[in-house]
CSV table of C-alpha atoms in Angstrom, one decimal:
chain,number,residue,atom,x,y,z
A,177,UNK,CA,-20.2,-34.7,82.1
A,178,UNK,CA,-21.2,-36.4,79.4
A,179,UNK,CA,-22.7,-35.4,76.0
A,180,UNK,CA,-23.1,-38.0,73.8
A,181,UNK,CA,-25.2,-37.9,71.0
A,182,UNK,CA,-25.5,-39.9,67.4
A,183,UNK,CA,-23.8,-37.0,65.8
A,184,UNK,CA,-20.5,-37.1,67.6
A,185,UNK,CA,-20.2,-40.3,67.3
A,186,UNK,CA,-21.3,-41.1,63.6
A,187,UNK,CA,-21.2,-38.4,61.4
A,188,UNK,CA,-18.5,-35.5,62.7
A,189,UNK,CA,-18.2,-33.8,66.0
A,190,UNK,CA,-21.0,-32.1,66.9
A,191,UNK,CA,-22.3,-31.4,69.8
A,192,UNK,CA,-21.6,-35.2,71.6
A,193,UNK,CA,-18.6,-35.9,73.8
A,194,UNK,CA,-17.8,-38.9,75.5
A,195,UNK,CA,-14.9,-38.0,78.7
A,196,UNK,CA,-12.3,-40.9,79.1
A,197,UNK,CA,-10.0,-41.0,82.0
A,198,UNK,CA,-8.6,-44.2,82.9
A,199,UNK,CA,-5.8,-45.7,85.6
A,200,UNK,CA,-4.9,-48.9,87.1
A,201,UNK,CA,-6.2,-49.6,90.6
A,202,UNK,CA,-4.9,-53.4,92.6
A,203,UNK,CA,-7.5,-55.6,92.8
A,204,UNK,CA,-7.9,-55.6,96.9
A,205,UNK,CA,-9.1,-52.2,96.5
A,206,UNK,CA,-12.9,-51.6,96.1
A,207,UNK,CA,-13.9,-49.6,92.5
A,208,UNK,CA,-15.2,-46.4,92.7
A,209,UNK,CA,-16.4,-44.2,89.7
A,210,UNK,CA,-14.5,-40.6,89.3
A,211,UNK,CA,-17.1,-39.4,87.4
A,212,UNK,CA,-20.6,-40.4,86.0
A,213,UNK,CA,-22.5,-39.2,83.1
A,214,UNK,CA,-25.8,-36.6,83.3
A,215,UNK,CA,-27.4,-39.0,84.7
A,216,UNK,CA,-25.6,-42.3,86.2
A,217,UNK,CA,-28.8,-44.5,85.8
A,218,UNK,CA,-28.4,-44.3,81.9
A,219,UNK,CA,-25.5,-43.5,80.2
A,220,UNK,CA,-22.0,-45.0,80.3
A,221,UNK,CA,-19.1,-43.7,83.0
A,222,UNK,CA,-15.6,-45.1,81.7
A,223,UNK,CA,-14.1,-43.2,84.8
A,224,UNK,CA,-11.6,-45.6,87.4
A,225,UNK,CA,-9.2,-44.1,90.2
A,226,UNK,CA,-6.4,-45.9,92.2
A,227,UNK,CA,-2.9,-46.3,90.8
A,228,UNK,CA,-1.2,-49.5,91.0
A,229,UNK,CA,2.2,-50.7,91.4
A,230,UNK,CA,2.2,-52.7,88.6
A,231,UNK,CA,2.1,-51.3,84.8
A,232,UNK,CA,2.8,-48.0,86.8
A,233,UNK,CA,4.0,-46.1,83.3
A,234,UNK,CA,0.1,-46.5,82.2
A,235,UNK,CA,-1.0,-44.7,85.0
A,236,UNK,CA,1.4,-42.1,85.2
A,237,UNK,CA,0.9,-41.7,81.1
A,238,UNK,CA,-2.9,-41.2,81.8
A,239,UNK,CA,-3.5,-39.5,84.8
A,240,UNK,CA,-2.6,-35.8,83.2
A,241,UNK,CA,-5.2,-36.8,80.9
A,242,UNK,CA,-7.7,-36.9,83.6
A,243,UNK,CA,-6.9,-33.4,84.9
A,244,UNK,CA,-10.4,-31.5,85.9
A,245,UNK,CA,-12.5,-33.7,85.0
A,246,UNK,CA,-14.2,-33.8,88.0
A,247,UNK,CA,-14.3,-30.4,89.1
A,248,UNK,CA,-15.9,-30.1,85.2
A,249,UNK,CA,-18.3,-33.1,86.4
A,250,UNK,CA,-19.5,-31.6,89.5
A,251,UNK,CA,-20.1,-28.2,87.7
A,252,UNK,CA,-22.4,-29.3,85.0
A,253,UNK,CA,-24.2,-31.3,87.4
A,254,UNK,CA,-25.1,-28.3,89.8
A,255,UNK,CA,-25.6,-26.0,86.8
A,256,UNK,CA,-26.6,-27.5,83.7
A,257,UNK,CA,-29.0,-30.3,84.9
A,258,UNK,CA,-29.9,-29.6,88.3
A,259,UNK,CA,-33.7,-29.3,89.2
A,260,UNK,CA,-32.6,-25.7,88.3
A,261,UNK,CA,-29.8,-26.1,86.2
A,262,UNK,CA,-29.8,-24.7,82.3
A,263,UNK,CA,-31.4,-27.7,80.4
A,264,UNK,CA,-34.5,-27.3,83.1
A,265,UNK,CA,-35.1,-23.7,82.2
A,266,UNK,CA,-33.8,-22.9,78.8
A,267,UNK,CA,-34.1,-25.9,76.7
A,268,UNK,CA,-37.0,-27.7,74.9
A,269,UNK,CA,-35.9,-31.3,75.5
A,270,UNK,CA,-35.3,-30.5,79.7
A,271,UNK,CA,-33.9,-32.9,82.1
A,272,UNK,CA,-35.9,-36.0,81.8
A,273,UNK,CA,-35.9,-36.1,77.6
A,274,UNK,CA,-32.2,-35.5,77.8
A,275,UNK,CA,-31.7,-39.1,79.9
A,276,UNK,CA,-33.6,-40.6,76.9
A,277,UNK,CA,-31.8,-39.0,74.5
A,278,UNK,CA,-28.1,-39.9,76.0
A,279,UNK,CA,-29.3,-43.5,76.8
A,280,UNK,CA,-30.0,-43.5,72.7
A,281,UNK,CA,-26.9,-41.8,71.8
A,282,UNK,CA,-24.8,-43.5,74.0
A,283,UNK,CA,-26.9,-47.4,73.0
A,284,UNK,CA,-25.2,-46.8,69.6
A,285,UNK,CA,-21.5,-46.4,71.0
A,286,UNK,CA,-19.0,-48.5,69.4
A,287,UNK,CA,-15.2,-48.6,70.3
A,288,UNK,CA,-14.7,-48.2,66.2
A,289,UNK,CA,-17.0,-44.5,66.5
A,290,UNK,CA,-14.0,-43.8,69.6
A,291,UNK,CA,-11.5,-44.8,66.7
A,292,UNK,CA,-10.6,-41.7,64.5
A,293,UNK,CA,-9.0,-43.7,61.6
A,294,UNK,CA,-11.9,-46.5,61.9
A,295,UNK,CA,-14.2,-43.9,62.2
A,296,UNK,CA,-13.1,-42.2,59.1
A,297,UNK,CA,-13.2,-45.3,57.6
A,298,UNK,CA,-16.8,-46.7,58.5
A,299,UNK,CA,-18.2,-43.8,57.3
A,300,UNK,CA,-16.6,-43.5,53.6
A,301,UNK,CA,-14.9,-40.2,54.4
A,302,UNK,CA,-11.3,-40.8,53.4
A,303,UNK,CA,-11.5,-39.2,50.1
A,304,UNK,CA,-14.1,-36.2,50.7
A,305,UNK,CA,-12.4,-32.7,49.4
A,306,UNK,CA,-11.8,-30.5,52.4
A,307,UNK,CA,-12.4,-32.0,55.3
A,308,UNK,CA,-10.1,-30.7,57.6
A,309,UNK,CA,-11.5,-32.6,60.9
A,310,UNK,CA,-10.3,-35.6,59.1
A,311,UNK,CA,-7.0,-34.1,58.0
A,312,UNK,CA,-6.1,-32.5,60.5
A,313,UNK,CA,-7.6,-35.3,63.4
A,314,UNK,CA,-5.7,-38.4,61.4
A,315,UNK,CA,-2.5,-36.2,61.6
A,316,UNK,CA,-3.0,-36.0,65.3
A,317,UNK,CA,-3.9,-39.4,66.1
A,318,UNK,CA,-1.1,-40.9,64.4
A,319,UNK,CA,1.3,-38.6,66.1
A,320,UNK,CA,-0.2,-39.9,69.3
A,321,UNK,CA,-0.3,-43.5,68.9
A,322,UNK,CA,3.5,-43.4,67.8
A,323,UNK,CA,4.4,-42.2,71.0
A,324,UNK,CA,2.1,-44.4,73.1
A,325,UNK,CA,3.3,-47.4,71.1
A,326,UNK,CA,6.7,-46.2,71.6
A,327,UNK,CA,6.0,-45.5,75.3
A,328,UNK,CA,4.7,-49.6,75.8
A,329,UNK,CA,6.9,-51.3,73.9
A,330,UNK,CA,9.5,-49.5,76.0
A,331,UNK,CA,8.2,-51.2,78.9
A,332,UNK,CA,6.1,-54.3,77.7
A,333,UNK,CA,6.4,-57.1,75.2
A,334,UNK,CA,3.6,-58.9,73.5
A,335,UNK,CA,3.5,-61.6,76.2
A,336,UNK,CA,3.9,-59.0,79.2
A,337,UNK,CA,0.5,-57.9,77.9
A,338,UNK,CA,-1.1,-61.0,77.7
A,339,UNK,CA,0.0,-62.1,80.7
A,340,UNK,CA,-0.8,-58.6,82.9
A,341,UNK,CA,-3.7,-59.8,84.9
A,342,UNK,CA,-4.2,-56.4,86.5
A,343,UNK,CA,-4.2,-54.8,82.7
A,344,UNK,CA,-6.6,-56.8,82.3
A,345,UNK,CA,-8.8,-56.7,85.6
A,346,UNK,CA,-8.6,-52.9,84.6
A,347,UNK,CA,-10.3,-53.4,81.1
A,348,UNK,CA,-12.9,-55.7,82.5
A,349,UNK,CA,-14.0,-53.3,84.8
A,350,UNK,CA,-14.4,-50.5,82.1
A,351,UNK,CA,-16.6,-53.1,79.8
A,352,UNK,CA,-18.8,-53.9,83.3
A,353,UNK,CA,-18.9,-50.5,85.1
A,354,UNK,CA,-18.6,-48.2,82.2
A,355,UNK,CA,-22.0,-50.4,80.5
A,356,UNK,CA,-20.1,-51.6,77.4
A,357,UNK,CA,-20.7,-55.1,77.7
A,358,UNK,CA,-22.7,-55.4,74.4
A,359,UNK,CA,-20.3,-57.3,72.8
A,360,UNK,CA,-21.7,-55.7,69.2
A,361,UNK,CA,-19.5,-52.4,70.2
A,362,UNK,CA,-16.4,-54.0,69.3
A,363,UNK,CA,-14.6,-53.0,73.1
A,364,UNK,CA,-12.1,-55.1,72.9
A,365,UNK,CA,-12.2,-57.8,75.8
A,366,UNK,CA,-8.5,-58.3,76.3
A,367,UNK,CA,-5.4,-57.3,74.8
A,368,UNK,CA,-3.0,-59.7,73.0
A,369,UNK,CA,0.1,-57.3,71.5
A,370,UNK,CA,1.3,-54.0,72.7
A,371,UNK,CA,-0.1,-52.3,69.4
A,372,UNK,CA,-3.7,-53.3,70.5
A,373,UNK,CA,-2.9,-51.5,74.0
A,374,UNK,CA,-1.6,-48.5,72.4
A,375,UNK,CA,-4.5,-48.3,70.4
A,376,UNK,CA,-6.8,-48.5,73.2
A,377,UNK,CA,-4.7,-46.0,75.3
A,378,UNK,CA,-4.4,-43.3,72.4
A,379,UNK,CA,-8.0,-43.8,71.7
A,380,UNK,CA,-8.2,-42.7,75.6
A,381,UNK,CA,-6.1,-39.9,75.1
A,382,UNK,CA,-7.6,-38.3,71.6
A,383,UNK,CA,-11.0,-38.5,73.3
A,384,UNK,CA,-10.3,-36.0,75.9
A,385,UNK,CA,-7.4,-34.0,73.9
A,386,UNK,CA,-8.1,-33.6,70.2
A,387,UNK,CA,-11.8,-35.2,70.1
A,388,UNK,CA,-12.8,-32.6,72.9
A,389,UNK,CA,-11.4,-29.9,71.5
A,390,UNK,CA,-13.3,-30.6,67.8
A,391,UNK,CA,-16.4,-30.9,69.5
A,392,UNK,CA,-16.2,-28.3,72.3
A,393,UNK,CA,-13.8,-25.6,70.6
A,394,UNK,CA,-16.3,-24.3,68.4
A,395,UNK,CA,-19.1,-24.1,70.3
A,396,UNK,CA,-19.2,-20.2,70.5
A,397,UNK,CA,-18.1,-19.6,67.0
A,398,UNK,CA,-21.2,-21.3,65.4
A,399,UNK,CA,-24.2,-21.2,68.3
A,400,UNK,CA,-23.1,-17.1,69.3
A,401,UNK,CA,-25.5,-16.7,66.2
A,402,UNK,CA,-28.8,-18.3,67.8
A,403,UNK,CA,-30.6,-19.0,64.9
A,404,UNK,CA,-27.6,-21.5,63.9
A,405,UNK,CA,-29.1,-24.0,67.1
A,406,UNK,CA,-31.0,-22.8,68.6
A,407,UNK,CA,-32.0,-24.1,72.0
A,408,UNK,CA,-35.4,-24.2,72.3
A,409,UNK,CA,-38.8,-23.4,69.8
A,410,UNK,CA,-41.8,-21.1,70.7
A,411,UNK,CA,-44.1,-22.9,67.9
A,412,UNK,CA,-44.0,-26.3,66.0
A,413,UNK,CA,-41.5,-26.3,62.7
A,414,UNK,CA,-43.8,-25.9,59.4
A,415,UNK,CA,-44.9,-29.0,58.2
A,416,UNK,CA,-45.4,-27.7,54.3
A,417,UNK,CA,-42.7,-26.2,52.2
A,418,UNK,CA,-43.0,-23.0,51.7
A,419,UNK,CA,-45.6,-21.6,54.0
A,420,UNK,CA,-42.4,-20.2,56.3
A,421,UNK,CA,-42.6,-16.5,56.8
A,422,UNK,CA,-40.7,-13.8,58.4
A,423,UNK,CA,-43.0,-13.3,60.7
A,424,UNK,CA,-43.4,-17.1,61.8
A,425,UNK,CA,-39.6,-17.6,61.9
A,426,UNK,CA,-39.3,-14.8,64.5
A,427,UNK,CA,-42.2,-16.3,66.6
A,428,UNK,CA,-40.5,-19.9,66.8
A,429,UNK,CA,-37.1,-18.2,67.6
A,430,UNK,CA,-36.5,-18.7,71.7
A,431,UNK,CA,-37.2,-15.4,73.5
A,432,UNK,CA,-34.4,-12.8,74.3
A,433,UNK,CA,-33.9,-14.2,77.7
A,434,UNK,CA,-33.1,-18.2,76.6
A,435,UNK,CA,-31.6,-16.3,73.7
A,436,UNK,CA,-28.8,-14.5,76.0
A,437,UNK,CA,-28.7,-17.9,78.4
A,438,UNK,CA,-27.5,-20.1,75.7
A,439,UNK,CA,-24.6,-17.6,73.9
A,440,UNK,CA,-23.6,-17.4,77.8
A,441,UNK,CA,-23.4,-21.0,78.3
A,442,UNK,CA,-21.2,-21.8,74.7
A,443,UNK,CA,-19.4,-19.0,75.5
A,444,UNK,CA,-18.0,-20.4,78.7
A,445,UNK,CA,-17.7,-23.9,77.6
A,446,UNK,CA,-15.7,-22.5,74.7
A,447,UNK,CA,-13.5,-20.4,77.0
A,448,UNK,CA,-9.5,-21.4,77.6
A,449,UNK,CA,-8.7,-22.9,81.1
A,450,UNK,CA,-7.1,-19.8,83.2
A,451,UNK,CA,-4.1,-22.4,83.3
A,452,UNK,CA,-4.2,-24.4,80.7
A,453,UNK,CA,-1.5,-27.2,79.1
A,454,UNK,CA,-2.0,-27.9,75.8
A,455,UNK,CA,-1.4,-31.6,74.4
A,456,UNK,CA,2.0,-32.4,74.8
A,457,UNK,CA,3.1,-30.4,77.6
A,458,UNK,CA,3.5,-32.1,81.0
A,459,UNK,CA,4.0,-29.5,84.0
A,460,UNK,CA,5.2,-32.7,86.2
A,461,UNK,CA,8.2,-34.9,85.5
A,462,UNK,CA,6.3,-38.3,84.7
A,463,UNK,CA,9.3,-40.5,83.4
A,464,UNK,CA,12.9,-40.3,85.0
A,465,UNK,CA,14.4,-42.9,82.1
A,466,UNK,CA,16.2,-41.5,78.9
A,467,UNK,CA,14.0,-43.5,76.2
A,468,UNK,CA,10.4,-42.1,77.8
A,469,UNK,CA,11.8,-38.8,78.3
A,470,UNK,CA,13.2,-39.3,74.6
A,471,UNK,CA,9.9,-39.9,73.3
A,472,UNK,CA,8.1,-37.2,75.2
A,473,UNK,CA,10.5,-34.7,73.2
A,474,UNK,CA,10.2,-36.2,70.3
A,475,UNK,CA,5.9,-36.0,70.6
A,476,UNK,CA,6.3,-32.7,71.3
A,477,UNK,CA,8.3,-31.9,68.2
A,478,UNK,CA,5.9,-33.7,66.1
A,479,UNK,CA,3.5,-32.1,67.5
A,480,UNK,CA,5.0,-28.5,66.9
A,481,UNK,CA,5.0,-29.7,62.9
A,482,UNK,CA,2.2,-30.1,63.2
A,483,UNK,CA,0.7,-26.6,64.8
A,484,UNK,CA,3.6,-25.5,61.7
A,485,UNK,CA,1.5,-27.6,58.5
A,486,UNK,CA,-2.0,-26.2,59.9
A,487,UNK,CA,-1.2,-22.8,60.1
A,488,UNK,CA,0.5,-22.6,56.9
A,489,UNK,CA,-2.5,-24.4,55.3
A,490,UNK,CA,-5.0,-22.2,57.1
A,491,UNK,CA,-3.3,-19.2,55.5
A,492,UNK,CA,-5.0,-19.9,52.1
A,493,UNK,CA,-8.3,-20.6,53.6
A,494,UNK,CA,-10.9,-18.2,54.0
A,495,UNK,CA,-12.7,-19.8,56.7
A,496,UNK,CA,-9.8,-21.5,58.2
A,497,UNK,CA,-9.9,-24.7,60.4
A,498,UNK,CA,-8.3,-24.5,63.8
A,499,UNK,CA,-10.1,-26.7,66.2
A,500,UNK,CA,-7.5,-29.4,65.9
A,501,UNK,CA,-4.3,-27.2,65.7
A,502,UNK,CA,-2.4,-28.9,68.8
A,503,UNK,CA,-1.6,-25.1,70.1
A,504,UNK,CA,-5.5,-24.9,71.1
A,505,UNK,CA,-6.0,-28.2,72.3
A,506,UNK,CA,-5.3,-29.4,75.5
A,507,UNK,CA,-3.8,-32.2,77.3
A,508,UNK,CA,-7.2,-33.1,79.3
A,509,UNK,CA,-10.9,-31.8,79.6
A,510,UNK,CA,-10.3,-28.7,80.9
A,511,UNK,CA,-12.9,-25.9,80.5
């Protein structure tokens, strides 16, 4: 699924998530989409199948990164926005105003927004006190992008890049079928050095690993106390300071019922998978060569200084941060 909104994307993760999952598929076969958003009339799908022959290490460095997404898909869409689904019966802004919505959130997409150190960046953020989402995400994404550079380099120079015409068939497609063709984004059109490909596949990989777990992780923590979001409103919000009252708060509150509903719903999507692999760990053997396999230990280590720095940090914190300590989040969407 997809839950995009302006928040996620512009000013911290929220409640927005965009789901990446990409692999190579030959030209002679036909695309298909693995997934589509809410609803697939309106917001992007940057989901493509088939593995090819050629550039086979990107596929097989992506495809655990795909794992259950979906199953998750195919879920949300038969509970949360059927004709009966969640959004229908326990939320103000329903079905049809949430196609709006995504279309709006997802309008103002940019590959930079997709970009943790751009991100960062465009937004002034670098120097704010505390912000352990920046911190903690920067750590992460630079950890991952050494090992995906690493990993390409391995197998591609700048001019095996440039001259990959399935590589780029691949990217095409995601501009066209995944509705990025506004060129004002900033998706990049073609790639000209193995750096800009790693950047593109780490991006990939931080979406659905450390972006998912900042913006899904904490769901239950902060919206287990309604009043914090709550769903939906019985009466209008006040539209003069100060004439809020007890009384009137409890009568805009959502009823008992959506009350329950929603805790039940973040609770779930905040829940562990039953089985799990967090970022780093691949159940199957993907590489057979000594330098990838090198690398994969190596990320791993990195990755365990990591988990190390953040819980030492979050040992002086009162409220401490852990959404982005690898040991939590996982290699793929899984819910």
């Amino acid at each position: 699924m997809l839950l995009s909104s302006s928040f996620s994307t512009q000013h911290a993760p929220t409640i927005g998530l965009l789901y990446l999952a990409c692999s190579y598929h030959p030209p002679s076969l036909p695309s298909m989409l693995l997934s589509r958003s809410f609803s697939s009339q309106h917001a992007p799908t940057i989901l493509l199948p088939y593995q090819a022959a050629l550039s086979l290490f990107i596929f097989q460095l992506l495809v655990p990164h795909t794992r259950y997404n979906l199953q998750i898909n195919i879920m949300a869409r038969n509970l949360l926005v059927s004709a009966n689904g969640y959004f229908v019966k326990f939320t103000a802004i329903g079905n049809d105003s949430m196609t709006i919505f995504l279309k709006r959130a997802a309008s103002s997409l940019t590959y930079s927004s997709l970009c943790l150190p751009d991100n960062i960046k465009e937004r002034g953020m670098e120097d704010i006190p505390n912000y352990y989402y920046r911190d903690d995400g920067l750590k992460m994404w630079d950890i991952i992008y050494k090992f995906v550079f690493g990993l390409v380099s391995h197998y591609y120079s700048d001019q095996d890049v440039q001259e990959d015409k399935e590589l780029h068939a691949w990217l095409t497609e995601i501009r066209e079928k995944g509705g990025l063709e506004n060129r004002q984004a900033g998706f990049p059109e073609s790639f000209c050095t193995v750096g800009e490909l790693a950047k593109f596949v780490t991006m990939v990989i931080f979406t659905v690993s450390g972006q998912h777990a900042a913006v899904n992780n904490g769901q239950f923590d902060f919206g287990g106390y309604m009043p914090n979001f709550p769903s939906s409103l019985r009466c209008p919000p006040p539209r003069q300071k100060g004439s809020t009252t007890k009384d009137s708060i409890l009568e805009t509150l959502p009823d008992v019922k959506t009350t329950v509903n929603t805790m039940a719903i973040v609770y779930l999507l905040s829940e562990d998978s039953s089985d799990r692999y967090p970022l780093g760990h691949y159940p199957e053997e993907l590489f057979s060569e000594e330098t990838p396999q090198k690398l994969m230990t190596q990320f791993k280590i990195a990755l365990q200084d990591l988990e190390r720095s953040i819980e030492g940090r979050n040992k002086t914190l009162d409220l401490p941060y852990t959404y982005l300590n690898p040991r939590t989040v996982d290699n793929s969407i899984a819910i």
